[in-house]
Amino acid sequence: MKRTFPKPISISAQILLDRERCVLCARCTRFSEQISGDPFIALVERGALQQVGKYADDPYNSYFSGNVVQICPVGALTSASYRFQSRPFDLVSTDSTCEHCAGGCQLRVDHRHFQVKRRLAGDAPEVNEEWNCDKGRFAFVSGRGEDRLKHPLVREDGALRVASWAEAIDAAVAGLQAAGPSVGVLTGGRLTIEDAYGYSKFARLVLGTNNIDFRSRPASAEEAGFLAAEVAGRTLGEGVTYSALEAAKRVVLVSLEPEEESPLIFLRLRKAVRKRKLAVTTLAPFATNGSTKLGATVIPTAPGDEAAHLAGLDLDGDSVILVGERAASLPGTLTAVADLAGRTGAKLSWVPRRAGDRGALEAGALPGLLPGGRPVADRAARVDVAAAWGADSLPAHSGLDVNGMLEAVEVGDLKALLVAGIEPDDFAVAERVRSACEAAGFVVSLETRLSEVSQRADVVFPIALLEEHAGTFWNWEHRPGRVNTVISTPNPSMTDLRVLAALADALGQPLGIRTPRQALAELTELGVWEGPRATPKAAAPAPTGEGPVVATWRQLLDGGAGMDGEEALAATAKPAVARLSPATAAAAGLTEATEVSIVTGKGTFSLPLEVTAEMVDGTVWVPTRWPGACLADFGLVAGDRVQLGGGLR
Amino acid sequence: MTDLLTPVLSANWGQDHSWGIDAYRAQGGYDAVAKALALTPDAVTGIVKDAGLRGRGGAGFPTGMKWSFVPKDNPNPKYLVVNADESEPGTCKDMPLLMASPHTLVEGMIIASYAIGCHTAFAYVRGEVLHVIRRLQQAVAQAYEAGLLGKDIQGSGYDLDIIVHAGAGAYICGEETALLDSLEGRRGQPRLRPPFPAVAGLYASPTVINNVESIASVPSIINRGAAWFSSMGTEKSKGMTIYSLSGHVKRPGQFEAPLGITLRQLLELSGGIREGHELKFWTPGGSSTPILTPDHLDTPLDYEGMAGVGSMLGTKALQVFDETTSVVRTTLRWVEFYKHESCGKCTPCREGSWWLVQLLKKFEAGHAVDGDVDKLLDVCDDIGGKSFCALADGAVACVTSAVRHFRPEFEAGYATPAWELFPYGRSALFPVAEGGHA
């Protein structure tokens, strides 16, 4: 008599268990206990009835749950999304790099019938070892929706209509020619370094402007200065790596919540904490689940107070400081971080959120930087690049950054925008981006899916999905990760580079590069800048006002556009809550039975309240984005002050 | 006849309130603590070594040698763990000892802890025996009050804490490494050895794990000397021990006698097999030891004697069965126990015991087919020696030995149900309902 069980049982919305296939090797339970630290599954019962069980009250909602599917030797654990979709021997595998964050995880992408069926963590001992996060594993179907762009669109009589490529190029060229150098280029985080380099070169060489910025999010001049001085133009050996994190004695986290914002940094830190007694210190308003799992020392910090706390820290050469990109919205933080590293000899690394951010910086997608970290203000640097590009000269004026461009469009100083892969919701104020797209005289949008920007554009070019083209992402370590063409079709979609090259040709100034290979070769030959680095810029004054300070970061599974179409994954997200310290909640007359209302200048929103012990008083934590809404709708960034209200749930 | 008995551990069991500290002290209890604390730890270990005390939990490893294996240069704390998770079918020696005289164990733990240099000792007691746990907890509390535990015991400068821990009722937790896992708060499953517990045991620190009876024997050795202890027993199996007789005997119970006594002598002490019946088979030390037959009545019940006839001394739990008992049925009940108690860690034991039960059920019901006996032995061969701990070996020992001695009875299972060959009512010690064969 064999054992039979009702099948399958849901370990979580995504992970399913067929118990009669299980051989009780305990790899999954061991992974969840030792690697990810989310022990929501354990062996239960004994003898022949022994089986994997879940905690009675908690589903296995770990950000790393997909790994147990990969390490299950018998296929007893399967994912709701891939279960029975294909036989492994019918799949064709391609190595690639994950596009969801700056971690740079190597992936094995399996496809069949011109469709990606599943993604697995690749074997990359230096980067993600053999793990990845659920977002990287499961979120790859967002390009299969109704909103996928397949043909160029042009605006005619106020509405977008399908156009031929030739017609769309003509329309775009006419609009850009009319605007002359009065064009702003906004590029988003989805771009590979080759595509970002294409935009950087297109802006300078073809449009003749330095108005280019990759930061599709709250950004500051202080940050641009920090990036130019401390980050751009560095190579892998100079910076911090995953291995360096593991070897460090102490790691200080500033404006970075690794489990939510860079999950593989979290796993590597946890490994070092468990095996090498690494001490982790974090500047955060409260002890998160992630910092608890890291055994981190929390320095209770209200947003905006980071600089003061950093000034008091004492580190040494065996220490590493990791600063997250959201430090940009907290004036003085990045300056203080750079000071601390300079003062103590600690290693410093900047951890952006998007996969393309580090590469975009290297490609020169910032107003003050040319490729390789060359300062625009430095004449020698300009000559360097101009010579490589075969141009007489490059624009020397200081370009507008993202905030400057949005302002300039509003007042009519910029006539056109060239936009690639941005979402208004990612910015500090979403409405400002939407209105800028409407106010600009001419908008060209290069997109994979019909976005809020392309809906407002005058010409829209459809761009290949990531799995349809090749390229390179630079991760936060400055390490290149190859993106390979997974799906080859007889009529491949156009890439950003091809469209830019076509526009350049039509504008009479050939771009000189059409393929990722050419772009990377040119960028590599250009090399990094060895001259004097740009000097950092002073911090803007901190905002003042009344009421609790907003602390916020993105949760890994936040209902972003990249997760579209993957419902099982979305169901494993953490619920959106607002957090207050007991004293702050009591002062506002709120209890956990109530919802807390956050009153801002641009409206009010409510979230369920979770009173969090040992949280900094006078702060309110909310997720940056949650399904259905985001802080950008209310123009809120970390460090802003709000008023609290409340009512019964 | 009774001069065969040598009551040492059980000497005070008949005393009024023998479990209280006053009664225990009145008959010289805790004198050995003072004597031991006056010696060096190595001297105490030396006495136990000289006495030739061997582990009473089944394997018979020399206790003094086990203590001396604790590395001296390991910076981690050292631990003593007393295994009181007595759950072997048929075994009933530690529970009566703890019920009647828990202070004997506490005294032994103090001396043993001192000898190995540990300051925290644990007693892991089987969870189901609540009254025993309470007696032991009470005894430990009394010892603390009397200054025999805690800081600076009797002015010697030696500190010791004893923690009584109740198990949760899993047989596997009587296995020493599974016991350690359970004590650490994990799921009770055996660990791979090496490293042995003496090097990396509880909390990865050097740990000595001893049976209740081994530790309880220590005070008498300290009091009366190694020579006295080694004067009892046989050449290689020294001292006295508790034999537990159960089954088809007239007066079942605990008999404390020198090692090397024979079953024939023990049967005489207990009044023999029940009236009108004769011995068919017996286990020397619980169900995990291979069964023996009347041919072995005169084999000395010591470690070597039992090994010499292909069995083990085990826990000295002598289960005696007369000629009305079906070997097939008995074996099936034992294997059902192992199937239920297999922790599930090792596939051979987890799956094998599951299949053994199914096979044996066919034998019992007379539905087995030609060749099933060999299949049974085959499955046993796949289990024994192929798992982490001795539970797997114990599970197959009763099957292989039963087939060795009573193969025709198994082969009868090809045609005839066991309950027709051996009507179950006849082997019952107490009246059972007509036709019941469970």
Coordinates of N, CA and C in Angstrom, one line a residue, chain B residues 185-328:
Chain B
G185 N 15.7 21.9 22.2 CA 14.4 22.6 21.7 C 14.1 22.3 20.3
R186 N 14.9 21.4 19.7 CA 14.6 21.0 18.3 C 13.7 19.8 18.2
R187 N 13.5 19.4 17.0 CA 12.8 18.2 16.7 C 13.7 17.0 17.1
G188 N 13.2 16.0 17.8 CA 14.1 14.9 18.3 C 14.5 14.0 17.1
Q189 N 15.7 14.2 16.6 CA 16.1 13.3 15.5 C 17.6 13.0 15.8
P190 N 18.1 11.8 15.5 CA 19.5 11.5 15.8 C 20.4 12.3 15.0
R191 N 21.6 12.5 15.5 CA 22.7 13.2 14.8 C 23.7 12.2 14.2
L192 N 24.3 12.6 13.2 CA 25.4 11.8 12.6 C 26.6 11.8 13.6
R193 N 27.2 10.6 13.8 CA 28.4 10.6 14.6 C 29.5 10.0 13.8
P194 N 30.8 10.4 13.9 CA 31.2 11.5 14.7 C 30.7 12.9 14.2
P195 N 30.8 14.0 15.0 CA 31.5 14.0 16.3 C 30.6 13.4 17.4
F196 N 31.2 12.7 18.3 CA 30.5 12.1 19.4 C 30.1 13.1 20.4
P197 N 29.1 12.8 21.2 CA 28.7 13.8 22.2 C 29.8 14.2 23.2
A198 N 30.7 13.3 23.5 CA 31.8 13.7 24.4 C 32.6 14.9 23.8
V199 N 32.6 15.0 22.5 CA 33.4 16.1 21.9 C 32.4 17.3 21.6
A200 N 31.3 17.0 20.9 CA 30.4 18.1 20.5 C 29.0 17.5 20.8
G201 N 28.5 17.7 22.0 CA 27.1 17.2 22.3 C 26.1 18.3 22.5
L202 N 25.6 18.5 23.7 CA 24.6 19.5 23.9 C 25.2 20.9 23.6
Y203 N 24.5 21.7 22.8 CA 25.0 23.0 22.4 C 26.4 22.9 21.9
A204 N 26.7 21.9 21.2 CA 28.1 21.6 20.6 C 29.2 21.7 21.6
S205 N 28.9 21.4 22.8 CA 29.9 21.3 23.9 C 30.1 19.9 24.3
P206 N 31.2 19.6 25.0 CA 31.5 18.3 25.5 C 30.4 17.8 26.4
T207 N 29.8 16.6 26.2 CA 28.7 16.2 27.0 C 28.8 14.7 27.3
V208 N 28.5 14.4 28.5 CA 28.5 13.0 28.9 C 27.0 12.6 29.1
I209 N 26.6 11.5 28.5 CA 25.2 11.1 28.6 C 25.2 9.7 29.2
N210 N 24.6 9.6 30.3 CA 24.5 8.3 31.0 C 23.1 7.9 31.4
N211 N 22.9 6.6 31.5 CA 21.6 6.1 31.9 C 21.4 6.4 33.4
V212 N 20.2 6.4 33.8 CA 19.8 6.6 35.2 C 20.5 5.6 36.1
E213 N 20.4 4.4 35.8 CA 21.0 3.3 36.6 C 22.5 3.4 36.8
S214 N 23.2 3.8 35.7 CA 24.6 3.9 35.7 C 25.0 5.0 36.8
I215 N 24.3 6.2 36.6 CA 24.6 7.3 37.5 C 24.2 6.9 39.0
A216 N 23.1 6.3 39.1 CA 22.6 5.9 40.5 C 23.5 4.9 41.1
S217 N 24.3 4.2 40.3 CA 25.2 3.2 40.9 C 26.5 3.9 41.5
V218 N 26.8 5.1 41.1 CA 28.0 5.8 41.5 C 28.1 6.0 43.0
P219 N 27.1 6.5 43.6 CA 27.3 6.8 45.1 C 27.7 5.5 45.9
S220 N 27.1 4.4 45.5 CA 27.5 3.2 46.3 C 28.9 2.8 46.0
I221 N 29.4 3.0 44.8 CA 30.8 2.7 44.5 C 31.7 3.6 45.3
I222 N 31.4 4.9 45.4 CA 32.2 5.9 46.2 C 32.2 5.5 47.6
N223 N 31.0 5.1 48.1 CA 30.9 4.7 49.5 C 31.6 3.5 49.9
R224 N 31.5 2.5 49.1 CA 32.0 1.2 49.5 C 33.2 0.8 48.7
G225 N 33.6 1.5 47.7 CA 34.9 1.2 47.1 C 34.8 0.4 45.8
A226 N 35.8 0.6 45.0 CA 35.8 -0.1 43.7 C 35.9 -1.6 43.9
A227 N 36.6 -2.0 44.9 CA 36.8 -3.4 45.1 C 35.5 -4.1 45.4
W228 N 34.8 -3.5 46.3 CA 33.5 -4.1 46.7 C 32.6 -4.3 45.5
F229 N 32.6 -3.2 44.6 CA 31.7 -3.3 43.4 C 32.2 -4.4 42.5
S230 N 33.5 -4.4 42.2 CA 34.0 -5.4 41.2 C 34.0 -6.8 41.8
S231 N 33.8 -6.9 43.1 CA 33.7 -8.3 43.6 C 32.4 -9.0 43.1
M232 N 31.4 -8.2 42.8 CA 30.2 -8.7 42.3 C 30.3 -8.9 40.7
G233 N 29.5 -9.8 40.2 CA 29.4 -9.9 38.8 C 30.4 -10.9 38.2
T234 N 30.6 -10.8 36.9 CA 31.5 -11.7 36.2 C 32.8 -11.0 35.9
E235 N 33.7 -11.7 35.1 CA 35.0 -11.1 34.9 C 34.9 -9.8 34.2
K236 N 34.1 -9.7 33.2 CA 34.1 -8.4 32.4 C 32.9 -7.6 32.7
S237 N 31.9 -8.2 33.4 CA 30.7 -7.4 33.7 C 30.6 -7.4 35.2
K238 N 31.0 -6.2 35.7 CA 31.1 -6.1 37.2 C 29.8 -5.5 37.8
G239 N 29.6 -5.8 39.1 CA 28.6 -5.1 39.8 C 27.2 -5.8 39.7
M240 N 26.3 -5.0 40.4 CA 24.9 -5.5 40.4 C 24.0 -4.7 39.5
T241 N 22.9 -5.2 39.1 CA 22.0 -4.4 38.3 C 20.6 -4.9 38.5
I242 N 19.7 -4.1 38.0 CA 18.2 -4.4 38.2 C 17.7 -5.2 36.9
Y243 N 17.2 -6.4 37.2 CA 16.5 -7.2 36.1 C 15.0 -7.0 36.3
S244 N 14.4 -6.7 35.2 CA 12.9 -6.6 35.2 C 12.2 -7.7 34.5
L245 N 11.5 -8.5 35.2 CA 10.8 -9.7 34.6 C 9.4 -9.3 34.4
S246 N 8.9 -9.7 33.2 CA 7.5 -9.4 32.9 C 7.0 -10.5 32.0
G247 N 5.7 -10.6 31.8 CA 5.1 -11.6 30.9 C 4.5 -12.8 31.7
H248 N 4.7 -14.0 31.1 CA 4.1 -15.1 31.7 C 4.8 -15.7 32.8
V249 N 5.1 -14.9 33.8 CA 5.8 -15.4 35.0 C 4.8 -15.2 36.2
K250 N 5.1 -16.0 37.3 CA 4.1 -16.0 38.4 C 4.2 -14.6 39.1
R251 N 5.5 -14.2 39.4 CA 5.6 -12.9 40.1 C 6.5 -12.0 39.4
P252 N 6.0 -11.2 38.5 CA 6.9 -10.3 37.7 C 7.4 -9.2 38.6
G253 N 8.4 -8.5 38.3 CA 8.9 -7.4 39.1 C 10.4 -7.2 38.8
Q254 N 11.0 -6.3 39.7 CA 12.4 -5.9 39.6 C 13.2 -6.8 40.5
F255 N 14.3 -7.4 40.0 CA 15.2 -8.2 40.8 C 16.6 -7.7 40.7
E256 N 17.1 -7.2 41.8 CA 18.5 -6.6 41.7 C 19.5 -7.7 42.1
A257 N 20.3 -8.1 41.2 CA 21.3 -9.2 41.4 C 22.6 -8.9 40.7
P258 N 23.6 -9.6 41.0 CA 24.9 -9.4 40.3 C 24.8 -9.8 38.8
L259 N 25.5 -9.1 38.0 CA 25.5 -9.5 36.5 C 26.0 -10.9 36.4
G260 N 25.5 -11.6 35.5 CA 25.9 -13.0 35.3 C 24.9 -14.0 35.8
I261 N 23.9 -13.6 36.5 CA 22.8 -14.5 36.9 C 22.1 -15.0 35.6
T262 N 21.5 -16.2 35.7 CA 20.9 -16.7 34.5 C 19.4 -16.6 34.6
L263 N 18.7 -16.7 33.5 CA 17.2 -16.7 33.5 C 16.6 -17.8 34.4
R264 N 17.3 -19.0 34.3 CA 16.8 -20.1 35.2 C 16.7 -19.6 36.6
Q265 N 17.8 -19.0 37.1 CA 17.8 -18.5 38.5 C 16.7 -17.4 38.7
L266 N 16.6 -16.5 37.8 CA 15.6 -15.5 37.9 C 14.2 -16.0 37.9
L267 N 14.0 -17.1 37.1 CA 12.6 -17.7 37.1 C 12.3 -18.3 38.4
E268 N 13.4 -18.9 39.0 CA 13.1 -19.5 40.3 C 12.8 -18.5 41.3
L269 N 13.4 -17.3 41.2 CA 13.2 -16.2 42.2 C 11.7 -15.7 42.0
S270 N 11.3 -15.7 40.7 CA 10.0 -15.2 40.5 C 8.9 -16.2 40.5
G271 N 9.2 -17.4 40.9 CA 8.1 -18.4 41.0 C 7.9 -19.2 39.7
G272 N 8.7 -19.0 38.7 CA 8.6 -19.7 37.5 C 7.5 -19.3 36.5
I273 N 7.4 -20.0 35.4 CA 6.4 -19.7 34.4 C 5.0 -19.9 35.0
R274 N 4.0 -19.2 34.5 CA 2.7 -19.4 35.1 C 2.3 -20.9 35.0
E275 N 1.4 -21.3 35.9 CA 1.0 -22.7 36.1 C 0.6 -23.4 34.9
G276 N 1.2 -24.6 34.7 CA 0.8 -25.4 33.6 C 1.3 -25.0 32.2
H277 N 2.2 -24.1 32.2 CA 2.8 -23.7 30.9 C 4.3 -23.8 30.9
E278 N 4.9 -23.7 29.8 CA 6.4 -23.7 29.7 C 6.9 -22.6 28.8
L279 N 8.2 -22.3 29.1 CA 8.8 -21.1 28.4 C 8.9 -21.4 26.9
K280 N 8.6 -20.4 26.1 CA 8.7 -20.6 24.6 C 9.9 -19.7 24.1
F281 N 9.8 -18.4 24.4 CA 10.9 -17.5 24.0 C 10.9 -16.3 25.0
W282 N 12.0 -15.6 24.9 CA 12.1 -14.4 25.8 C 13.1 -13.4 25.3
T283 N 13.0 -12.2 25.7 CA 13.9 -11.2 25.3 C 14.8 -10.9 26.5
P284 N 16.1 -10.7 26.3 CA 17.0 -10.4 27.5 C 17.0 -9.0 27.9
G285 N 16.6 -8.0 26.9 CA 16.7 -6.6 27.3 C 15.8 -5.8 26.5
G286 N 14.5 -6.1 26.6 CA 13.5 -5.3 25.8 C 13.4 -5.8 24.4
S287 N 12.5 -5.2 23.7 CA 12.1 -5.7 22.4 C 13.2 -5.4 21.4
S288 N 14.2 -4.6 21.7 CA 15.2 -4.3 20.7 C 16.3 -5.3 20.7
T289 N 16.3 -6.2 21.6 CA 17.4 -7.3 21.7 C 16.8 -8.5 21.0
P290 N 17.6 -9.2 20.3 CA 17.1 -10.5 19.6 C 16.6 -11.4 20.6
I291 N 15.5 -12.2 20.3 CA 14.8 -13.0 21.2 C 15.7 -14.3 21.4
L292 N 15.5 -15.0 22.6 CA 16.2 -16.2 22.9 C 15.1 -17.3 23.2
T293 N 15.6 -18.5 23.4 CA 14.7 -19.6 23.6 C 15.1 -20.4 24.9
P294 N 14.3 -21.4 25.2 CA 14.7 -22.2 26.4 C 16.1 -22.7 26.4
D295 N 16.7 -22.9 25.2 CA 18.1 -23.3 25.1 C 19.0 -22.4 25.8
H296 N 18.6 -21.2 26.0 CA 19.6 -20.2 26.6 C 19.3 -19.9 28.0
L297 N 18.5 -20.8 28.7 CA 18.1 -20.6 30.1 C 19.3 -20.4 31.0
D298 N 20.4 -21.1 30.7 CA 21.6 -21.1 31.6 C 22.7 -20.2 31.1
T299 N 22.4 -19.4 30.1 CA 23.4 -18.4 29.6 C 23.5 -17.3 30.6
P300 N 24.7 -16.9 31.1 CA 24.8 -15.8 32.1 C 24.2 -14.5 31.5
L301 N 23.4 -13.8 32.2 CA 22.8 -12.5 31.8 C 23.8 -11.4 32.0
D302 N 24.9 -11.4 31.3 CA 25.9 -10.3 31.3 C 26.2 -9.9 29.9
Y303 N 27.0 -8.8 29.7 CA 27.2 -8.3 28.4 C 27.8 -9.3 27.4
E304 N 28.8 -10.1 28.0 CA 29.5 -11.1 27.1 C 28.6 -12.3 26.8
G305 N 28.0 -12.7 27.9 CA 27.1 -13.9 27.7 C 26.1 -13.7 26.7
M306 N 25.4 -12.6 26.7 CA 24.4 -12.4 25.7 C 24.9 -12.2 24.3
A307 N 26.1 -11.5 24.2 CA 26.7 -11.3 22.9 C 27.1 -12.7 22.4
G308 N 27.5 -13.6 23.3 CA 27.9 -14.9 22.8 C 26.8 -15.7 22.2
V309 N 25.5 -15.4 22.5 CA 24.4 -16.2 21.9 C 23.7 -15.3 20.9
G310 N 24.4 -14.3 20.4 CA 23.8 -13.5 19.3 C 22.7 -12.5 19.7
S311 N 22.7 -12.2 21.0 CA 21.8 -11.2 21.5 C 22.5 -10.1 22.2
M312 N 21.8 -9.3 23.0 CA 22.4 -8.2 23.7 C 21.8 -8.1 25.1
L313 N 22.6 -7.6 26.1 CA 22.0 -7.5 27.4 C 20.9 -6.4 27.5
G314 N 21.2 -5.3 26.7 CA 20.1 -4.3 26.6 C 19.8 -3.7 28.0
T315 N 18.5 -3.5 28.2 CA 18.1 -2.9 29.5 C 17.7 -3.9 30.5
K316 N 18.1 -5.2 30.3 CA 17.8 -6.3 31.2 C 16.3 -6.4 31.5
A317 N 15.5 -6.1 30.5 CA 14.0 -6.2 30.6 C 13.7 -7.5 30.0
L318 N 13.5 -8.5 30.9 CA 13.2 -9.9 30.4 C 11.7 -10.1 30.2
Q319 N 11.3 -10.1 29.0 CA 9.9 -10.4 28.7 C 9.8 -11.9 28.4
V320 N 9.0 -12.5 29.1 CA 8.9 -14.0 29.1 C 7.6 -14.4 28.4
F321 N 7.7 -15.3 27.4 CA 6.5 -15.7 26.7 C 6.4 -17.3 26.8
D322 N 5.2 -17.8 27.1 CA 5.0 -19.2 27.1 C 4.5 -19.8 25.8
E323 N 4.3 -21.1 25.8 CA 4.0 -21.8 24.5 C 2.7 -21.4 23.9
T324 N 1.8 -20.6 24.6 CA 0.6 -20.2 24.0 C 0.7 -19.0 23.1
T325 N 1.9 -18.4 23.0 CA 2.1 -17.1 22.3 C 2.5 -17.3 20.9
S326 N 1.9 -16.6 20.0 CA 2.3 -16.6 18.6 C 3.5 -15.7 18.4
V327 N 4.6 -16.2 17.9 CA 5.8 -15.4 17.6 C 5.5 -14.3 16.6
V328 N 4.7 -14.7 15.6 CA 4.3 -13.8 14.5 C 3.6 -12.6 15.1

